[in-house]
XYZ file of C-alpha atoms in Angstrom:
283
model
C -5.827 0.972 9.680
C -4.686 3.076 6.749
C -3.561 6.525 7.838
C -2.223 8.050 4.607
C -4.412 9.487 1.880
C -4.731 7.196 -1.088
C -6.850 9.575 -3.152
C -3.869 10.009 -5.471
C -2.287 7.003 -7.072
C 1.097 6.392 -5.543
C 3.469 3.503 -5.205
C 6.825 2.683 -3.706
C 8.457 4.000 -6.857
C 6.607 7.316 -6.841
C 7.295 8.187 -3.195
C 11.030 8.097 -3.909
C 10.747 11.438 -5.702
C 8.099 13.167 -3.590
C 8.249 14.805 -0.182
C 7.407 11.644 1.767
C 10.871 10.059 1.637
C 14.290 11.180 2.820
C 17.029 10.575 0.227
C 20.802 10.278 0.669
C 23.139 9.536 -2.257
C 25.940 7.553 -0.663
C 28.090 6.849 -3.736
C 27.844 6.772 -7.523
C 24.721 4.842 -8.557
C 23.746 4.132 -4.959
C 21.171 5.940 -2.860
C 19.359 5.370 0.416
C 15.669 6.141 0.881
C 14.198 6.472 4.384
C 10.417 6.139 4.794
C 7.998 6.249 7.673
C 7.197 2.628 8.531
C 3.442 3.186 8.161
C 3.921 4.763 4.742
C 6.133 1.866 3.689
C 3.476 -0.623 4.791
C 0.715 1.198 2.953
C 2.779 1.562 -0.242
C 3.483 -2.157 -0.074
C -0.173 -3.035 0.417
C -1.346 -0.655 -2.291
C 1.147 -2.031 -4.834
C 0.354 -5.593 -3.810
C -3.396 -4.998 -4.162
C -3.096 -3.688 -7.706
C -0.552 -6.382 -8.537
C -3.004 -8.992 -7.267
C -5.637 -7.789 -9.708
C -3.206 -8.112 -12.580
C -2.033 -11.569 -11.529
C -5.528 -12.942 -10.867
C -6.887 -11.609 -14.158
C -4.057 -13.079 -16.210
C -4.127 -16.455 -14.446
C -7.908 -16.678 -14.898
C -7.490 -15.910 -18.597
C -4.816 -18.607 -18.933
C -7.078 -21.216 -17.343
C -9.710 -20.476 -19.978
C -7.332 -21.134 -22.877
C -7.138 -24.919 -22.479
C -9.230 -25.628 -25.577
C -8.617 -22.378 -27.452
C -6.939 -22.173 -30.846
C -4.424 -19.635 -29.535
C -0.885 -20.466 -30.753
C 0.971 -22.406 -28.057
C 3.896 -20.003 -28.302
C 1.652 -17.094 -27.349
C 0.145 -19.113 -24.502
C 3.656 -19.868 -23.252
C 4.712 -16.221 -23.416
C 1.537 -15.216 -21.563
C 2.283 -17.869 -18.934
C 5.748 -16.426 -18.583
C 4.308 -12.979 -17.882
C 2.041 -14.442 -15.213
C 5.144 -15.932 -13.571
C 7.047 -12.663 -13.989
C 4.290 -10.556 -12.398
C 3.966 -12.992 -9.481
C 7.751 -12.985 -9.008
C 7.675 -9.188 -8.747
C 5.002 -9.333 -6.056
C 6.892 -11.964 -4.061
C 10.033 -9.844 -4.194
C 8.075 -6.761 -3.154
C 6.600 -8.585 -0.166
C 10.135 -9.640 0.777
C 11.390 -6.058 0.730
C 13.093 -6.194 -2.672
C 12.145 -3.728 -5.376
C 13.226 -3.962 -9.014
C 12.462 -0.693 -10.803
C 13.527 1.105 -13.953
C 14.404 4.725 -13.243
C 14.836 7.150 -16.125
C 16.930 10.298 -15.957
C 14.013 12.607 -15.117
C 13.028 10.398 -12.173
C 16.617 10.255 -10.977
C 16.904 14.043 -11.237
C 13.843 14.371 -8.987
C 15.416 11.927 -6.529
C 18.771 13.738 -6.656
C 17.092 17.100 -6.019
C 15.844 15.789 -2.682
C 19.283 14.676 -1.508
C 21.912 16.859 0.184
C 24.497 18.170 -2.259
C 27.097 15.525 -3.124
C 29.575 14.725 -5.929
C 27.946 11.417 -6.865
C 25.771 10.795 -9.923
C 22.852 8.456 -10.622
C 22.414 6.883 -14.066
C 19.234 5.626 -15.694
C 18.699 1.887 -15.757
C 17.392 -1.050 -13.720
C 17.732 -0.503 -9.982
C 17.388 -2.964 -7.129
C 16.247 -1.764 -3.721
C 16.511 -3.809 -0.523
C 14.581 -2.783 2.581
C 15.784 -3.060 6.170
C 14.892 -1.706 9.591
C 15.988 1.871 10.220
C 15.520 4.043 13.262
C 12.370 3.395 15.332
C 9.325 3.812 13.088
C 11.475 3.955 9.944
C 12.346 1.694 7.006
C 15.503 2.087 4.920
C 15.700 1.002 1.285
C 19.146 0.936 -0.309
C 19.082 1.145 -4.107
C 21.907 0.063 -6.415
C 21.964 0.059 -10.197
C 22.217 -3.310 -11.937
C 23.879 -4.257 -15.208
C 21.183 -6.638 -16.447
C 17.716 -5.809 -17.708
C 14.572 -5.704 -15.597
C 13.401 -9.253 -16.374
C 16.820 -10.782 -15.856
C 17.250 -8.988 -12.536
C 13.876 -10.159 -11.222
C 14.853 -13.817 -11.624
C 18.328 -13.234 -10.166
C 16.861 -11.584 -7.064
C 14.084 -14.149 -6.668
C 16.573 -17.010 -6.915
C 18.759 -15.354 -4.292
C 15.826 -14.733 -1.951
C 14.441 -18.263 -2.232
C 17.903 -19.805 -1.826
C 18.232 -18.010 1.504
C 14.724 -19.109 2.491
C 15.875 -22.755 2.543
C 17.451 -22.245 5.977
C 15.255 -23.957 8.535
C 13.320 -25.998 5.974
C 12.820 -29.729 6.330
C 14.798 -32.106 4.134
C 11.759 -32.527 1.881
C 11.230 -28.772 1.783
C 14.821 -28.150 0.770
C 14.578 -30.780 -1.974
C 11.427 -29.134 -3.319
C 13.063 -25.697 -3.239
C 16.216 -26.986 -4.951
C 14.035 -28.433 -7.707
C 12.239 -25.116 -8.127
C 15.507 -23.159 -8.164
C 16.717 -25.364 -11.004
C 13.786 -24.254 -13.157
C 14.446 -20.630 -12.196
C 17.912 -20.951 -13.728
C 19.949 -20.988 -10.506
C 22.617 -22.835 -12.496
C 22.315 -21.387 -16.006
C 24.614 -24.085 -17.389
C 22.033 -26.730 -16.408
C 18.807 -24.854 -17.107
C 18.007 -21.384 -18.526
C 16.070 -18.794 -16.554
C 12.398 -18.231 -17.473
C 13.416 -14.966 -19.136
C 15.783 -16.781 -21.499
C 13.040 -19.254 -22.418
C 10.592 -16.393 -23.013
C 13.083 -14.589 -25.249
C 13.602 -17.706 -27.337
C 9.891 -18.339 -27.860
C 8.868 -14.706 -28.280
C 11.771 -13.224 -30.240
C 14.534 -15.572 -31.373
C 12.453 -18.332 -32.943
C 9.458 -16.939 -34.886
C 8.830 -20.427 -36.291
C 7.677 -21.412 -32.782
C 4.432 -19.592 -33.589
C 3.761 -22.223 -36.273
C 3.767 -25.999 -36.492
C 7.291 -26.271 -35.017
C 6.169 -24.615 -31.817
C 2.953 -26.625 -31.660
C 4.985 -29.826 -31.750
C 7.462 -28.666 -29.097
C 4.738 -27.303 -26.824
C 2.531 -30.404 -26.922
C 3.408 -31.453 -23.352
C 3.391 -27.843 -22.143
C -0.134 -27.448 -23.439
C -1.274 -30.758 -21.950
C -0.070 -29.697 -18.487
C -1.128 -26.054 -18.685
C -2.909 -25.159 -15.443
C -2.913 -28.752 -14.179
C -1.198 -28.614 -10.801
C -0.780 -32.300 -9.932
C 0.242 -33.298 -13.448
C 2.876 -30.554 -13.583
C 4.262 -31.150 -10.085
C 4.589 -34.881 -10.731
C 6.421 -34.187 -13.984
C 8.885 -31.886 -12.197
C 9.654 -34.615 -9.650
C 11.040 -36.909 -12.326
C 14.689 -37.573 -11.547
C 16.129 -36.980 -14.996
C 14.477 -34.230 -16.975
C 16.878 -33.565 -19.822
C 17.314 -30.063 -21.142
C 15.313 -29.565 -24.339
C 13.118 -26.893 -25.854
C 10.031 -28.995 -25.086
C 11.005 -29.415 -21.425
C 11.965 -25.750 -21.133
C 8.418 -24.942 -22.207
C 6.941 -27.288 -19.588
C 9.259 -25.669 -17.049
C 7.354 -22.400 -17.500
C 4.179 -24.206 -16.411
C 5.971 -25.454 -13.323
C 7.245 -21.955 -12.454
C 3.743 -20.471 -12.726
C 2.285 -23.140 -10.444
C 5.037 -22.953 -7.816
C 4.976 -19.167 -7.768
C 1.190 -19.218 -7.384
C 1.510 -21.501 -4.359
C 3.907 -19.040 -2.709
C 1.826 -16.069 -3.797
C -1.403 -17.423 -2.318
C 0.283 -17.738 1.062
C 1.614 -14.187 0.851
C -1.722 -12.654 -0.072
C -3.252 -13.330 3.318
C -0.172 -12.027 5.131
C 0.353 -8.820 3.166
C -3.286 -7.889 2.622
C -5.358 -8.369 5.744
C -9.117 -8.332 5.198
C -9.754 -4.890 6.702
C -6.973 -3.229 4.738
C -8.047 -4.867 1.492
C -11.640 -3.706 1.972
C -10.490 -0.150 2.592
C -8.243 -0.204 -0.458
C -11.122 -1.563 -2.516
C -13.407 1.141 -1.238
C -10.953 3.966 -1.869
C -9.938 2.848 -5.311
C -13.051 0.928 -6.366
C -10.981 -2.224 -6.820
C -12.848 -5.263 -8.010
C -13.092 -8.061 -5.474
């Protein structure tokens, strides 16, 4: 049962600078946040609930674009964002938080910490949660050199790589295949963020006939689970712009499979109903 007031919008990011977390700056560009375990759980569920609305709405919209005249490049970029949003939720459920903190937010965080000689700089931060004292969760935040999108795929790849322990041989093979499309080895395959950048920024001609030709197979497989999974199982998928595009389809589908399993675990029915009631969330 939820015990904290949710009348005000709050999230894991916002509680870092309010009175509900205990902050310690341990070194330059590193700080430790300590939260009550119940508060941590409710922040997680609240963020996950709103994230679920965003993911479900976007995925539903994508499924309705099969016969639309929307440029394939824009459909691909939208598919990327569906994958990106799902990846964020999976990381969050696994106790990893990728956030951008500006200087005003960091000043508020610093003001809560005991006086120290260390500074915190604006940028993309990665937080990793762990057990603290009884009834407490610790989240250690470190600044990262890469941008937000890049860091999300780095962290997701790391988390899923570690999840292979204990999997069956078939499970490990499936995960290795998925990690390839996430850019685990960038020399063999680019990350989804790199593909998105190419289609959205670097190659404006992809929004014309060039892109329509390259995205023909991507469009054919868009939203089709079995067709996409069978394509990904092919032994020799050579690196090409057309296959990179189809790889985005595969990432969306695989991430959705993981996400569906997490939904039931993170958001139990009673909690979801209460969150919906308090915030008038759509079912």
